[in-house]
mmCIF file of C-alpha atoms (C1' of nucleotides) in Angstrom:
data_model
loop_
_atom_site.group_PDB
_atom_site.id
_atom_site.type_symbol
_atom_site.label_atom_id
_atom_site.label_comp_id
_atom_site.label_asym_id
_atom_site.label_seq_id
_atom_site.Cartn_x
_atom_site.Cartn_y
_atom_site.Cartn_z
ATOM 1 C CA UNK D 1 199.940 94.771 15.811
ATOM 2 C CA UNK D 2 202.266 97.225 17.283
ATOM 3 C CA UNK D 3 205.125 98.321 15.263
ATOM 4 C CA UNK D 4 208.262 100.458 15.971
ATOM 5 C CA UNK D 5 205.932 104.197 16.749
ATOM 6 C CA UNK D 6 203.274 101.881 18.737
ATOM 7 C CA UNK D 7 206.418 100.131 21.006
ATOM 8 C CA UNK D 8 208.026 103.398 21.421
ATOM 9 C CA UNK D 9 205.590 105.183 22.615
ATOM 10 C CA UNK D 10 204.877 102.473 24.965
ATOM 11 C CA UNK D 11 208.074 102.350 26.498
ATOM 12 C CA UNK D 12 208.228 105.928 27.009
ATOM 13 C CA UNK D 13 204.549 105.530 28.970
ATOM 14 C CA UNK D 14 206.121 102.703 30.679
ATOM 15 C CA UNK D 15 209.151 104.445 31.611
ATOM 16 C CA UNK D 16 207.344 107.476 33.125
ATOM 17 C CA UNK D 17 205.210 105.352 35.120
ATOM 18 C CA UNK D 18 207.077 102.311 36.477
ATOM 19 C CA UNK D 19 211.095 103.538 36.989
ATOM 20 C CA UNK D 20 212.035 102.664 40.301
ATOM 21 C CA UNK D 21 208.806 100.686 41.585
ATOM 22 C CA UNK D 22 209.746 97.292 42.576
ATOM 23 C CA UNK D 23 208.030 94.276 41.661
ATOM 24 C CA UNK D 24 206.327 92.500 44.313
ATOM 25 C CA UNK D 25 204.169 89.620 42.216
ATOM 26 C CA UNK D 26 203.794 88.044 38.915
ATOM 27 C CA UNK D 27 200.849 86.171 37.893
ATOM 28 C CA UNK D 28 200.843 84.244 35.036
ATOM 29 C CA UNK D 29 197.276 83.287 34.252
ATOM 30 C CA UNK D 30 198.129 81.976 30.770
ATOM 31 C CA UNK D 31 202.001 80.528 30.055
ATOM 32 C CA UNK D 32 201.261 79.292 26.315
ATOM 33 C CA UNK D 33 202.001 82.142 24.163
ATOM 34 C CA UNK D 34 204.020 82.040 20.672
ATOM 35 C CA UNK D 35 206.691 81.046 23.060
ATOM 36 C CA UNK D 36 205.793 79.126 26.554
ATOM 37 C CA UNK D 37 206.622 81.253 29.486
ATOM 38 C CA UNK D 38 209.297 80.134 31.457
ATOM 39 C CA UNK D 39 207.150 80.885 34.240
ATOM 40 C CA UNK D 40 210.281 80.515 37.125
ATOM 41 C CA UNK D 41 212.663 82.541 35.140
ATOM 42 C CA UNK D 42 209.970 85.547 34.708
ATOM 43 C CA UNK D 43 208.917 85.142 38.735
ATOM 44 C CA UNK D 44 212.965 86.507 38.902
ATOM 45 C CA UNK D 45 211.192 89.847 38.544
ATOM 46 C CA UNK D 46 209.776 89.769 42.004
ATOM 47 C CA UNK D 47 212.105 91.695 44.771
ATOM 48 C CA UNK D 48 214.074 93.960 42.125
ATOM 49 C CA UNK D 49 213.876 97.092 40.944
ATOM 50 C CA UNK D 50 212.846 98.808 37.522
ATOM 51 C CA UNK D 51 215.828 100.844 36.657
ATOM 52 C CA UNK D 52 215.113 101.641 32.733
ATOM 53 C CA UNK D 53 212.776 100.318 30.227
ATOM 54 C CA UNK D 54 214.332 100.114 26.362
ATOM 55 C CA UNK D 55 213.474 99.373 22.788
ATOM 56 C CA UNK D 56 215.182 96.995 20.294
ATOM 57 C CA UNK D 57 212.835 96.652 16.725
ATOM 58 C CA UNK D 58 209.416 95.866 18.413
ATOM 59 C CA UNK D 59 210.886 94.392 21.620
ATOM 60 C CA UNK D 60 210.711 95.896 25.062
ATOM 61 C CA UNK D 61 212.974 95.308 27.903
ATOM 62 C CA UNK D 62 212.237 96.090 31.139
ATOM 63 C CA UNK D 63 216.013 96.266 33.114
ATOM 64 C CA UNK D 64 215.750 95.346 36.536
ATOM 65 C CA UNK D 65 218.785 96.134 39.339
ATOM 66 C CA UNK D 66 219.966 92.621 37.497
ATOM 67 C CA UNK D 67 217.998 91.056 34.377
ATOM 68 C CA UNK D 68 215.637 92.085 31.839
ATOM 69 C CA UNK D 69 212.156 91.155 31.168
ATOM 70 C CA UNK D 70 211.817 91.204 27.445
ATOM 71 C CA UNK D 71 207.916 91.500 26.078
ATOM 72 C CA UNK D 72 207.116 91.073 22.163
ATOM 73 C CA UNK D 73 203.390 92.446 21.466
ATOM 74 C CA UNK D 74 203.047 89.960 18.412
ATOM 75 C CA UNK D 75 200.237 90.978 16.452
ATOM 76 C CA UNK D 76 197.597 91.852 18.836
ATOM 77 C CA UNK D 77 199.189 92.282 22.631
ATOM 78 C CA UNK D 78 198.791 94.613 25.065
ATOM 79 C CA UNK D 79 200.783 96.318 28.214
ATOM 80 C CA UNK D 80 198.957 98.907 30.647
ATOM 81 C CA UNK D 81 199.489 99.803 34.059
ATOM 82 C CA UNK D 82 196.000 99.265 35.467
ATOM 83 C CA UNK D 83 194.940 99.069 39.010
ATOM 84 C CA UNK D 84 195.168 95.615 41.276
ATOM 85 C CA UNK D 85 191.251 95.828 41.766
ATOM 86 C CA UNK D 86 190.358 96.015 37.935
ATOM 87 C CA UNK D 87 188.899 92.573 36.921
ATOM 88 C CA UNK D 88 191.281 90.728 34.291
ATOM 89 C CA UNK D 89 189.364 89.925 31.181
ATOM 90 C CA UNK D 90 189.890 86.416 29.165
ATOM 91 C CA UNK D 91 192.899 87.543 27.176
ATOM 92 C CA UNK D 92 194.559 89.355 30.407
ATOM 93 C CA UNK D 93 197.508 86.726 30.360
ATOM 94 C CA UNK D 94 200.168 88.136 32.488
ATOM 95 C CA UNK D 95 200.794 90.599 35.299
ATOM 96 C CA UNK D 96 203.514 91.953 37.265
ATOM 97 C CA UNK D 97 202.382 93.736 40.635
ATOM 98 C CA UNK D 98 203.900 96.464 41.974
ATOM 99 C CA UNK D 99 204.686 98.093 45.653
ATOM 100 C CA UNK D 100 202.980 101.763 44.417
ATOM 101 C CA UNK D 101 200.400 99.443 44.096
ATOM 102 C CA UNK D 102 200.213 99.903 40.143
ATOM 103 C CA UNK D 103 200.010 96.464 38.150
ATOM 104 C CA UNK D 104 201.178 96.146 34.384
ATOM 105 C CA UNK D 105 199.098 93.844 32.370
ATOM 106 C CA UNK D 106 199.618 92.077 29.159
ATOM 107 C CA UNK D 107 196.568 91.243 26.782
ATOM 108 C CA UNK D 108 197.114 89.166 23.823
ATOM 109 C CA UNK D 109 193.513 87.642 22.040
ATOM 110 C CA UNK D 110 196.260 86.304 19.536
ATOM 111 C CA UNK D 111 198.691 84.984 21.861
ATOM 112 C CA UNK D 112 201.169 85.518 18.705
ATOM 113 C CA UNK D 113 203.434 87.591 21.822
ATOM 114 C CA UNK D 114 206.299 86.226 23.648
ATOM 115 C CA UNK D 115 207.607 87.282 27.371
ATOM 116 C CA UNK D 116 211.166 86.307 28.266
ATOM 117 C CA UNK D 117 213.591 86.778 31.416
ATOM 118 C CA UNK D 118 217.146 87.212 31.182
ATOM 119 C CA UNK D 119 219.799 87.873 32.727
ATOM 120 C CA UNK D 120 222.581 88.189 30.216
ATOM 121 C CA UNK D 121 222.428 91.161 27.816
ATOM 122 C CA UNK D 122 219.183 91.512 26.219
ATOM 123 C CA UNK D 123 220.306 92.254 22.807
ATOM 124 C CA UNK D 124 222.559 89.215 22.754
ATOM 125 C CA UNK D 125 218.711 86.758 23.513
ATOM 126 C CA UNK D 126 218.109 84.431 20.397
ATOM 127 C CA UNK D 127 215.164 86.474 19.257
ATOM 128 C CA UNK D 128 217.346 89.533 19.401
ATOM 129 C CA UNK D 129 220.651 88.878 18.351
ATOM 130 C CA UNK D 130 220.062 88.294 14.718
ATOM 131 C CA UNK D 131 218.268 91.441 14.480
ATOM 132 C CA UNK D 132 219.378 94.270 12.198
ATOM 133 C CA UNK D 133 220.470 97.680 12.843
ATOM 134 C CA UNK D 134 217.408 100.648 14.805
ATOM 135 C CA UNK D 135 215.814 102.410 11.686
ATOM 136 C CA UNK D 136 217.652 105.786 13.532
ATOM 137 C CA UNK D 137 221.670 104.270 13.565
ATOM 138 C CA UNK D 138 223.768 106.608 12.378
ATOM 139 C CA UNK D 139 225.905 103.431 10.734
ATOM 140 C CA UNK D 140 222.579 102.429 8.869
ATOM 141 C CA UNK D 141 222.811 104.423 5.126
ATOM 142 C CA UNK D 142 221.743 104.665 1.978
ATOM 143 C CA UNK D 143 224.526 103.148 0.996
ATOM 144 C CA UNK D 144 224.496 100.240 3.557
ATOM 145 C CA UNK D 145 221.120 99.170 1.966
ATOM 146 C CA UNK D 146 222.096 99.557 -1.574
ATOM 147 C CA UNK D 147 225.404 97.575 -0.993
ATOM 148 C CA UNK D 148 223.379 94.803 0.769
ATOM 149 C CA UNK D 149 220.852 94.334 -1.642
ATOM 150 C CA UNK D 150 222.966 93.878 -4.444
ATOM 151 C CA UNK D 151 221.940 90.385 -6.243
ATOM 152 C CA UNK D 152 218.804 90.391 -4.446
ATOM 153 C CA UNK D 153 215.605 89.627 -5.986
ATOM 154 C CA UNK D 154 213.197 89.864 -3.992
ATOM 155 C CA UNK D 155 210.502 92.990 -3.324
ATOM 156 C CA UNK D 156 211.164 96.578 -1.801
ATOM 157 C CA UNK D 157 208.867 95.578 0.781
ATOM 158 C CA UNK D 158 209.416 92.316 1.253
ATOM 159 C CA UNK D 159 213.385 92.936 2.163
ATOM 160 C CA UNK D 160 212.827 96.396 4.492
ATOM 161 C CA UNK D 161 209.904 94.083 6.207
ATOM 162 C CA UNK D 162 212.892 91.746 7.056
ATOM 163 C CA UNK D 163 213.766 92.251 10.551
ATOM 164 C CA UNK D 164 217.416 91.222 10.093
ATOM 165 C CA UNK D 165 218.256 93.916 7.433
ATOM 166 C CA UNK D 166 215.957 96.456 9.271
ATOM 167 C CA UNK D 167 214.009 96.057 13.145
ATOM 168 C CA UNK D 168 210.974 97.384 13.823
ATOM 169 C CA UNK D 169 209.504 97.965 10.656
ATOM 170 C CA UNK D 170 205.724 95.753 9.844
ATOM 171 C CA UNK D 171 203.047 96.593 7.244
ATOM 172 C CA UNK D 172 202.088 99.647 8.167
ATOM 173 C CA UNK D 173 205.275 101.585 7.914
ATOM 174 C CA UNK D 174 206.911 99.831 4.946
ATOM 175 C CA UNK D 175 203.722 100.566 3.267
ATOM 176 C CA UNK D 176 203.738 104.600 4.031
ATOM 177 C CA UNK D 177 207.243 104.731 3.834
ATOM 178 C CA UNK D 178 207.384 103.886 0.044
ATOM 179 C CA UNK D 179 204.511 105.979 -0.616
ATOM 180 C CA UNK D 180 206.401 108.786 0.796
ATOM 181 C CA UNK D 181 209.655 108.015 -1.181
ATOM 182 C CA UNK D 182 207.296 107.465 -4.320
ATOM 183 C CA UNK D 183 209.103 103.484 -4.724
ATOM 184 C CA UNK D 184 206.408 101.250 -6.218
ATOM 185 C CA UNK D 185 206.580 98.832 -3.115
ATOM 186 C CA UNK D 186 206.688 95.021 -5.716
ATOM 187 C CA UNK D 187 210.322 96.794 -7.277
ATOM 188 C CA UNK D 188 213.172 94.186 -7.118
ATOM 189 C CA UNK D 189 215.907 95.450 -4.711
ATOM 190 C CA UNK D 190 218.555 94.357 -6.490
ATOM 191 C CA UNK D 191 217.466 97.358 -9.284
ATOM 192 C CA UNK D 192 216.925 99.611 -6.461
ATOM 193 C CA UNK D 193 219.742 103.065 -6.962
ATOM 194 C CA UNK D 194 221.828 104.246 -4.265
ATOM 195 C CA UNK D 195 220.239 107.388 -4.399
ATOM 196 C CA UNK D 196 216.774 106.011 -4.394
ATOM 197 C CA UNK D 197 217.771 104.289 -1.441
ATOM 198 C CA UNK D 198 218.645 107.181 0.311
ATOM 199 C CA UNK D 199 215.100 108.574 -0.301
ATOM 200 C CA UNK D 200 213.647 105.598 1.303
ATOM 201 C CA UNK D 201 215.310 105.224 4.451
ATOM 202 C CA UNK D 202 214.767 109.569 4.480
ATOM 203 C CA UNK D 203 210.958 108.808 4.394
ATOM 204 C CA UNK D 204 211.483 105.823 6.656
ATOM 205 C CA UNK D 205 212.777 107.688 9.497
ATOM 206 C CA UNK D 206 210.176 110.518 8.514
ATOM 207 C CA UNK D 207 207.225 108.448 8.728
ATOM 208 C CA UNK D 208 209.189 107.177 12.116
ATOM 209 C CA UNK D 209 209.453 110.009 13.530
ATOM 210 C CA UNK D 210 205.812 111.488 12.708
ATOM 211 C CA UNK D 211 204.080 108.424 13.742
ATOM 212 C CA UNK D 212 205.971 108.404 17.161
ATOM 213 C CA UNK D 213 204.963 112.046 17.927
ATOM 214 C CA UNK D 214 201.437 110.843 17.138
ATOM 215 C CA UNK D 215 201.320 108.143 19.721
ATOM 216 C CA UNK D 216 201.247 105.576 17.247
ATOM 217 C CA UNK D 217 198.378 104.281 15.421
ATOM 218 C CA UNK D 218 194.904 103.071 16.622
ATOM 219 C CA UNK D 219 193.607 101.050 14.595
ATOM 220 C CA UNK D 220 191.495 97.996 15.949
ATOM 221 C CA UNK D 221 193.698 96.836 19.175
ATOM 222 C CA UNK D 222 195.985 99.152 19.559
ATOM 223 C CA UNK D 223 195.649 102.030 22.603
ATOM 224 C CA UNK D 224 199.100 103.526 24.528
ATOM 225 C CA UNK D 225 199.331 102.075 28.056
ATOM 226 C CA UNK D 226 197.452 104.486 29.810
ATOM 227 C CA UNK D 227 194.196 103.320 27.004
ATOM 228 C CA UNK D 228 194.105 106.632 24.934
ATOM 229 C CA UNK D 229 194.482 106.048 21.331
ATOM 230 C CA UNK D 230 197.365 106.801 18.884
ATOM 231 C CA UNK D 231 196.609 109.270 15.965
ATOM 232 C CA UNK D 232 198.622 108.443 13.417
ATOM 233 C CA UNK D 233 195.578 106.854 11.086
ATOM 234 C CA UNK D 234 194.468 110.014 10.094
ATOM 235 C CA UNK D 235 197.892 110.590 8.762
ATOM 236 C CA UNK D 236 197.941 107.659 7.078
ATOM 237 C CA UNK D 237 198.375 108.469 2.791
ATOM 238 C CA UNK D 238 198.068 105.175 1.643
ATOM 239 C CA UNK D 239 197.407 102.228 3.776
ATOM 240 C CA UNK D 240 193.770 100.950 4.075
ATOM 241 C CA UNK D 241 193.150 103.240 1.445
ATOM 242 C CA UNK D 242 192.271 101.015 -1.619
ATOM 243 C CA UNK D 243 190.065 102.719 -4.347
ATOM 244 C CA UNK D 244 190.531 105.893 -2.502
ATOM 245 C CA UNK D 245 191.965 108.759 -4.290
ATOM 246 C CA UNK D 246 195.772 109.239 -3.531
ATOM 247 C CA UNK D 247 196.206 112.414 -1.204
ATOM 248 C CA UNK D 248 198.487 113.662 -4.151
ATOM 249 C CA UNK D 249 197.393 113.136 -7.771
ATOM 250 C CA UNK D 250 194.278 111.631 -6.749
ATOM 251 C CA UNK D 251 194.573 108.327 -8.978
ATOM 252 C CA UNK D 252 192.747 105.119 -6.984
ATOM 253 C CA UNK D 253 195.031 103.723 -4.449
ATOM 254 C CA UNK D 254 195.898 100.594 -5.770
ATOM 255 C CA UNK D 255 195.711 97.280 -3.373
ATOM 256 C CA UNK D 256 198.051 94.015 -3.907
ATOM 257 C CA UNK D 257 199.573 90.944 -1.722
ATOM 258 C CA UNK D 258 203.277 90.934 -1.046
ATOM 259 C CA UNK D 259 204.661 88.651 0.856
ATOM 260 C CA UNK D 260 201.539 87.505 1.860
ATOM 261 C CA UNK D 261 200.530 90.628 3.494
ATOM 262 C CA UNK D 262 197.924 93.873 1.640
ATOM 263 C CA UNK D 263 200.292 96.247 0.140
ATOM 264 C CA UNK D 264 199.051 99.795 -0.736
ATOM 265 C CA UNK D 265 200.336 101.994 -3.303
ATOM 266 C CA UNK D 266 199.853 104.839 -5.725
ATOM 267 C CA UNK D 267 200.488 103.342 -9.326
ATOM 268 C CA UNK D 268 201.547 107.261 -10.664
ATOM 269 C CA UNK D 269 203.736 108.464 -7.554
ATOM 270 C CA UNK D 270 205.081 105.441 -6.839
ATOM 271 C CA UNK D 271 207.509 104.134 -9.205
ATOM 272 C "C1'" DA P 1 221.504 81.077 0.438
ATOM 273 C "C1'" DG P 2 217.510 83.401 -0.710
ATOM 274 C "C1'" DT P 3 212.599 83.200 -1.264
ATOM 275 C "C1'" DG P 4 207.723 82.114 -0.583
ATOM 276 C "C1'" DC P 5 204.321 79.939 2.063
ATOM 277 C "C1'" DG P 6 201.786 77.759 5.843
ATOM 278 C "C1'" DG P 7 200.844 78.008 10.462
ATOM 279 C "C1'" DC P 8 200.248 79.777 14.927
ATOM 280 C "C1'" DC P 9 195.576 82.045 17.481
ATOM 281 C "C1'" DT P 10 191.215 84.831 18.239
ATOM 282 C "C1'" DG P 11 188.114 88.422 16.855
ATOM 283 C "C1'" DT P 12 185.681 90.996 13.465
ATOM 284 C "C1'" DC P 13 183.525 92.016 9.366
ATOM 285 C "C1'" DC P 14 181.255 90.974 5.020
ATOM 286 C "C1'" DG P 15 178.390 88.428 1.796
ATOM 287 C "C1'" DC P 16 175.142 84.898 1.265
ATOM 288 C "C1'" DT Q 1 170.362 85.465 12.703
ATOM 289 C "C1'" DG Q 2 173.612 82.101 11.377
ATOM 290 C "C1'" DC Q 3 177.567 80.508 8.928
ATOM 291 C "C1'" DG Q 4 181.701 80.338 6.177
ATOM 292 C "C1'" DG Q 5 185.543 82.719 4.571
ATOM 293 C "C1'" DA Q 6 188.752 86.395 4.400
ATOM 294 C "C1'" DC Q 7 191.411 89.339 6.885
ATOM 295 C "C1'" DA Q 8 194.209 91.572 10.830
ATOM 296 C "C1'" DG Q 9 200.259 96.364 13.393
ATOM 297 C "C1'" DG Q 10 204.332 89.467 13.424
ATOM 298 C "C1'" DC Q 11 207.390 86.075 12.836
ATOM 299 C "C1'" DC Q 12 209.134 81.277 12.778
ATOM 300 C "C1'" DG Q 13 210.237 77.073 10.430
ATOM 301 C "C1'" DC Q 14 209.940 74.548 6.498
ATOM 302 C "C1'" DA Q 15 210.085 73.415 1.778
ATOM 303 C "C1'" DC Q 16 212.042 74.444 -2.862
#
DNA sequence: AGTGCGGCCTGTCCGC
DNA sequence: TGCGGACAGGCCGCAC
């Protein structure tokens, strides 16, 4: 579910509401997500102290005085700071209790989310190490993507949905990013110009940014932590919007499967 | 090595 | 109203 926007605005919620509360409880009502819970590593939580809550791609870490919790939202998780006496609900899986009294709960129907404790350097985790550079590094160009997609044949979308070339983009994003930089999104990489790449990672950290200052989007499962909705699908030009005139030249938005996942496009301002 | 696909899960929606 | 199938903000591991 959640993409870069959706995680970042989370964390900022997060941030605002749980620096400097300490932990006093975990529960962990259901261990078997993507990944099993290491249930006595993640009870490490209880006794310290939140002292900052990051982003890397669509991964959260919560730093404690020493560890991190690290949360993945998978396709259809959850985190908001609810209160102790609100009844869990099936999919309610995990929660950490805190001594203000406010409890952060994860929901996942799909259980496709992960929850990790570590005390090493977050970034340096399996799941995170192999991960490419933030959509908004300086060091990440036009000309860093053109150079590594040389002899590449696969898709547009298909490579900027890879998390190790770029983290935190999914469907959504890649999808509205291309229609912004008018890049047909089934184009082979490998015939992709330096220039053109330029344009795309432009409208990537456009659509970034603009879907961030939204909230995110609100789809089906999605909500910010404290349950209010994200507002970026009314901005949304092209995704979802099969058959639907395109916002600019008005020709049907076209609908096709890459990578096994919908892809939206305009066939006339997307080449 | 790069690429595509199946699978993990549950919920929802659509057509019959 | 019930039922099957397709689909959903992700990502891993496996074949070719």
């Amino acid at each position: 579910m959640p993409e870069l926007p959706e995680v970042e605005t989370i964390r900022r919620y997060l941030w605002a509401e749980l620096l400097g509360d300490t932990c006093t409880n975990v529960v962990i009502r259901r261990p078997d997500l993507r990944w099993p819970i290491d249930v006595s590593a993640v009870r490490r939580c209880i006794g310290r102290t939140v002292r900052d809550i990051r982003r890397r791609g669509k991964y959260l870490m919560v730093a404690y005085d020493r560890g991190h919790l690290i949360v993945h939202l998978g396709m259809s998780g959850r985190l908001g700071v609810v209160r102790r006496q609100d009844p869990p609900g099936p999919h309610d899986h995990v929660e950490w209790w805190f001594r203000s009294g406010k409890v952060l709960r994860l929901r996942d129907p799909r259980r496709f989310g992960s929850v990790f404790w570590t005390e090493n350097d977050p970034c340096t985790h399996p799941r995170l190490a192999e991960l490419g550079p933030e959509p908004f590094d300086r060091r990440l160009t036009g000309r860093r993507l053109y150079a590594r997609s040389r002899g590449r044949k696969t898709s547009v979308k298909a490579f900027l949905m890879d998390a190790r070339v770029i983290a935190g983009l999914g469907n959504i994003y890649t999808t509205e990013a291309l229609f912004r930089a008018g890049i047909r999104p089934d184009r082979p990489v490998g015939d992709i110009s330096q220039r053109e790449w330029s344009r795309i990672l432009r409208a990537i950290r456009s659509v970034l940014r603009a879907a961030i200052r939204a909230g995110g989007t609100s789809l089906r499962d999605y909500t910010r932590a404290d349950g209010t909705p994200g507002m970026f699908q009314m901005r949304l030009s092209v995704y979802r919007r099969a058959g639907l005139p395109c916002i600019r030249c008005g020709t049907p938005v076209q609908m096709t499967r890459i990578a096994g996942r919908s892809t939206y496009f305009c066939p006339r301002c997307q080449r």
